[in-house]
Coordinates of C-alpha atoms in Angstrom, one line a residue:
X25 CA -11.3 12.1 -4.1
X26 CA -12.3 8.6 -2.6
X27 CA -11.6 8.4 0.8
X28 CA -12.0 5.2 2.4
X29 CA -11.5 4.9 6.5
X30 CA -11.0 1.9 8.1
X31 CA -11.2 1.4 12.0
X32 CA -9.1 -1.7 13.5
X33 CA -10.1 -1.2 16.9
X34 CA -12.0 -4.3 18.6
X35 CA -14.4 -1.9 20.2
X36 CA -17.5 -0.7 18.2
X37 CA -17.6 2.7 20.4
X38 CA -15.1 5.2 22.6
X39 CA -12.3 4.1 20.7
X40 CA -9.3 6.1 20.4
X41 CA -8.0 5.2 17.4
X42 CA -11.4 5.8 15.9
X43 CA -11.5 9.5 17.2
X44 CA -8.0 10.2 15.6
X45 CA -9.4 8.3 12.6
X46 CA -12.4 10.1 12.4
X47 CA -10.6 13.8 12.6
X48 CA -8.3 13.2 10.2
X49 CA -11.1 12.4 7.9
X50 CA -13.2 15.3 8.5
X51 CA -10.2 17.4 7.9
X52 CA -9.6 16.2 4.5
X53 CA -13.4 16.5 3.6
X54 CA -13.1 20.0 4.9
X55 CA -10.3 20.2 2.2
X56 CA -12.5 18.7 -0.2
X57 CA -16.1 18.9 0.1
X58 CA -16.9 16.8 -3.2
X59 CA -14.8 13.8 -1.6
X60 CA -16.8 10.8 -1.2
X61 CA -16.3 8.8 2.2
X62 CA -16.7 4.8 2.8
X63 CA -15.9 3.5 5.9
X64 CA -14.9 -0.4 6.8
X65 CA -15.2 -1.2 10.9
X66 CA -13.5 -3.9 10.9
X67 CA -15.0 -4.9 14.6
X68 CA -18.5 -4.6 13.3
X69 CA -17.6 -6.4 10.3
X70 CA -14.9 -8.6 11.2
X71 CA -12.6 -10.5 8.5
X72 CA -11.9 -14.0 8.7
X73 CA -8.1 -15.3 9.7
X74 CA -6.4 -17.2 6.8
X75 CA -6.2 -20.2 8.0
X76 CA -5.8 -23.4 6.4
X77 CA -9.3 -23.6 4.4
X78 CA -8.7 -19.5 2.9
X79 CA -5.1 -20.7 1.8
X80 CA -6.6 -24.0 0.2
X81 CA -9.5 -21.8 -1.4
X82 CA -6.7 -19.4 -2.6
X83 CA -4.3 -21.6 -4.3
X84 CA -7.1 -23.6 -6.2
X85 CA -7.7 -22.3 -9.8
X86 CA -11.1 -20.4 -10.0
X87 CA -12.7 -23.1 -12.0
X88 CA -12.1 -25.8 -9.6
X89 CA -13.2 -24.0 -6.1
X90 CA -16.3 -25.4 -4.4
X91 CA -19.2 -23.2 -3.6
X92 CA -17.7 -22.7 -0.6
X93 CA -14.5 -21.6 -1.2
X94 CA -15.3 -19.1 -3.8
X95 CA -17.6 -17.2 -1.5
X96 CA -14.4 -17.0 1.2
X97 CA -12.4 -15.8 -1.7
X98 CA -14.9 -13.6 -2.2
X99 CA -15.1 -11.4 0.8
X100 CA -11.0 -10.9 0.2
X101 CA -12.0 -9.8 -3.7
X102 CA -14.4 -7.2 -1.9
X103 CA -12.0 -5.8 0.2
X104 CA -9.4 -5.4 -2.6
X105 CA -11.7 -3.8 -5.3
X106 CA -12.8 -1.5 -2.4
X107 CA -9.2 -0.3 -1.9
X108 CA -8.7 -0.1 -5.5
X109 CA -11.7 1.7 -5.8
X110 CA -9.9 4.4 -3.4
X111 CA -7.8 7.7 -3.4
X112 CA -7.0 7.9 0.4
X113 CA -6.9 5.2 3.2
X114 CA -7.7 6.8 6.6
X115 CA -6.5 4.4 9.3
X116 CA -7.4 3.8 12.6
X117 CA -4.8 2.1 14.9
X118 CA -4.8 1.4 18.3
X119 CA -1.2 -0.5 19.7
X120 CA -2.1 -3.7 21.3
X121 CA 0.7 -5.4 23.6
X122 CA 3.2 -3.6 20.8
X123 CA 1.5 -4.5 17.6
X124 CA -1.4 -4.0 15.2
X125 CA -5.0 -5.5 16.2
X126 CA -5.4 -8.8 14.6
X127 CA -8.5 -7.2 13.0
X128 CA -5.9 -5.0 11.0
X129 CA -3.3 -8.2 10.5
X130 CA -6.7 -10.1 8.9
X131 CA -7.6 -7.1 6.5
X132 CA -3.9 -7.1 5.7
X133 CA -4.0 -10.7 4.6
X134 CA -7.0 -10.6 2.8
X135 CA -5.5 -7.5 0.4
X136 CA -2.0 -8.8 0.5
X137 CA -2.4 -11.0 -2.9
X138 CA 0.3 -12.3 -5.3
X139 CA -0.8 -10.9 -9.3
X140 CA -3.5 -8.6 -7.9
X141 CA -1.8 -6.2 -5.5
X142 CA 1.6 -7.3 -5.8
X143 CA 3.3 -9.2 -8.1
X144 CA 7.4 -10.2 -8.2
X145 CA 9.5 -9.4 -11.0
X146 CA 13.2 -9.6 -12.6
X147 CA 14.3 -6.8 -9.9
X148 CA 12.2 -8.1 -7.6
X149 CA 8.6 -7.5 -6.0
X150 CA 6.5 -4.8 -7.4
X151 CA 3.5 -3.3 -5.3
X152 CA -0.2 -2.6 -7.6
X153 CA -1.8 -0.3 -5.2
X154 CA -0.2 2.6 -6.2
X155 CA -1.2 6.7 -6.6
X156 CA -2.7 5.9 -2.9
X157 CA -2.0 8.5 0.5
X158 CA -2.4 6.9 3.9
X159 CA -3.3 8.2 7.0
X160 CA -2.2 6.3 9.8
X161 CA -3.6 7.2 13.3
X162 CA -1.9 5.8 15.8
X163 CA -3.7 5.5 19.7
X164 CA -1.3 4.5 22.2
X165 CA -2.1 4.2 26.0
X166 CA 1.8 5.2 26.3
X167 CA 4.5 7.1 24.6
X168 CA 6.5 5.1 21.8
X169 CA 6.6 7.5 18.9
X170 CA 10.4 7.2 17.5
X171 CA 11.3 4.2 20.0
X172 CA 12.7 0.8 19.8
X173 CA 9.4 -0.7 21.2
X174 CA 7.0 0.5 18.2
X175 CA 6.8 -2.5 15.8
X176 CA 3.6 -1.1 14.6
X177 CA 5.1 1.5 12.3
X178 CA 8.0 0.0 10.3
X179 CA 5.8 -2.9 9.8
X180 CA 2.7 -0.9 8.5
X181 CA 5.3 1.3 6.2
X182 CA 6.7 -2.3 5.1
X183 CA 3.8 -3.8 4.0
X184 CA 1.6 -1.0 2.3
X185 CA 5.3 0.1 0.9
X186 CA 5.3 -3.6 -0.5
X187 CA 1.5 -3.0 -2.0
X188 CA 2.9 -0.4 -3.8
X189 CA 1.3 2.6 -1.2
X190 CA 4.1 4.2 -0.5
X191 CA 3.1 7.6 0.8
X192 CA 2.1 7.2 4.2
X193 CA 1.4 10.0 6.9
X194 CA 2.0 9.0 10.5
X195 CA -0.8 10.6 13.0
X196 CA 0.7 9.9 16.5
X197 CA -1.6 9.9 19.4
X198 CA -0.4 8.9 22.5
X199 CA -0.5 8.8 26.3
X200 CA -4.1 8.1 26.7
X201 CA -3.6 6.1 29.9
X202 CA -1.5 8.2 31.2
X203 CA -3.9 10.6 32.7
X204 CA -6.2 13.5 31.2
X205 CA -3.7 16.1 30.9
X206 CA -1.7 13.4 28.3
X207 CA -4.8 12.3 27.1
X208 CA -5.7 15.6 25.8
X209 CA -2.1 16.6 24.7
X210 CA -2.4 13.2 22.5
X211 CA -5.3 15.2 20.8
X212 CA -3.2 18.3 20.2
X213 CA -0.2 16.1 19.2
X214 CA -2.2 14.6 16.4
X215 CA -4.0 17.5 15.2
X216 CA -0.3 19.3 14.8
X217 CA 0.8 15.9 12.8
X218 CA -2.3 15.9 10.4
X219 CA -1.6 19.6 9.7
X220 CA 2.0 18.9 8.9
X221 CA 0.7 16.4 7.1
X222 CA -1.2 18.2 5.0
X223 CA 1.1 21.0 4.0

């Protein structure tokens, strides 16, 4: 088994997300000791936006792209093979002002790609990324879990649905700032998830 994890939060160290992240993938390597980890931070490393020079390097045949747009398509190629390249997606997600971090939203963009992980057919679009589980562990500061005001999950379900990664397991920890005693019942709350999750 390949795992890969991948932290979205914008800080480097203490971050939630990252400590749900991290103990879900320790628990699947204590599952599987022969399972081979890679980790992404995606604040130490940060992606590029697609903005308008990513979508002009994009739609120009391969042939014709400067020097300088290949090597920008060429950081999204890396991040695609390295999912392809993967069994399990560990995924760290801290909620910021209802959504995902826009570190997430670029990583998104850059493996969301029309004939490589996705393509659209007769019955309509049909997602490449497939035979992949996902571990999504989610850090909220409040409680949102089954609630109107969490636009993080159905989106996150949409699109890796859309890429073809349909199973994905929900981690839910939340009520960090709301005081120790939550803080430390967020903990509990996701390690009874990721055991659910794993049965």
């Amino acid at each position: 088994m390949n795992i890969l994890q991948i932290n979205a939060s914008a800080r480097r160290e203490g971050a939630n997300s990252t400590r749900i992240a991290d103990m879900v993938t320790q628990r699947l390597l204590q599952r599987d000791p022969q399972a081979r980890l890679s980790l992404r931070d995606l604040a130490a490393t940060p992606h590029p936006m697609l903005d308008e020079s990513a979508l002009g390097a994009l739609f120009t045949p391969g042939d014709k792209r400067s020097a300088e747009q290949a090597a920008r398509v060429a950081l999204d190629d890396a991040l695609i093979q390295e999912v392809q390249a993967h069994d399990v997606l560990v995924i760290g997600v801290p909620m910021y002002n209802f959504g995902v971090p826009s570190q997430l939203k670029n990583w998104i963009d850059a493996i969301a790609r029309v004939g490589v992980t996705f393509r659209y057919t007769q019955s309509g679009p049909q997602g490449l990324l497939t035979g992949k589980t996902v571990y999504l562990a989610l850090a909220r500061g409040g409680r949102y879990r089954d609630t109107a005001a969490d636009a993080q999950v159905p989106y996150l379900k949409t699109v890796l649905g859309f890429l073809g990664m349909s199973d994905v397991r929900l981690i839910y920890a939340e009520g960090f700032a709301m005081g120790p005693e939550a803080a430390a019942q967020a903990v509990e709350q996701a390690q009874a998830d990721l055991e659910a999750a794993l049965s």
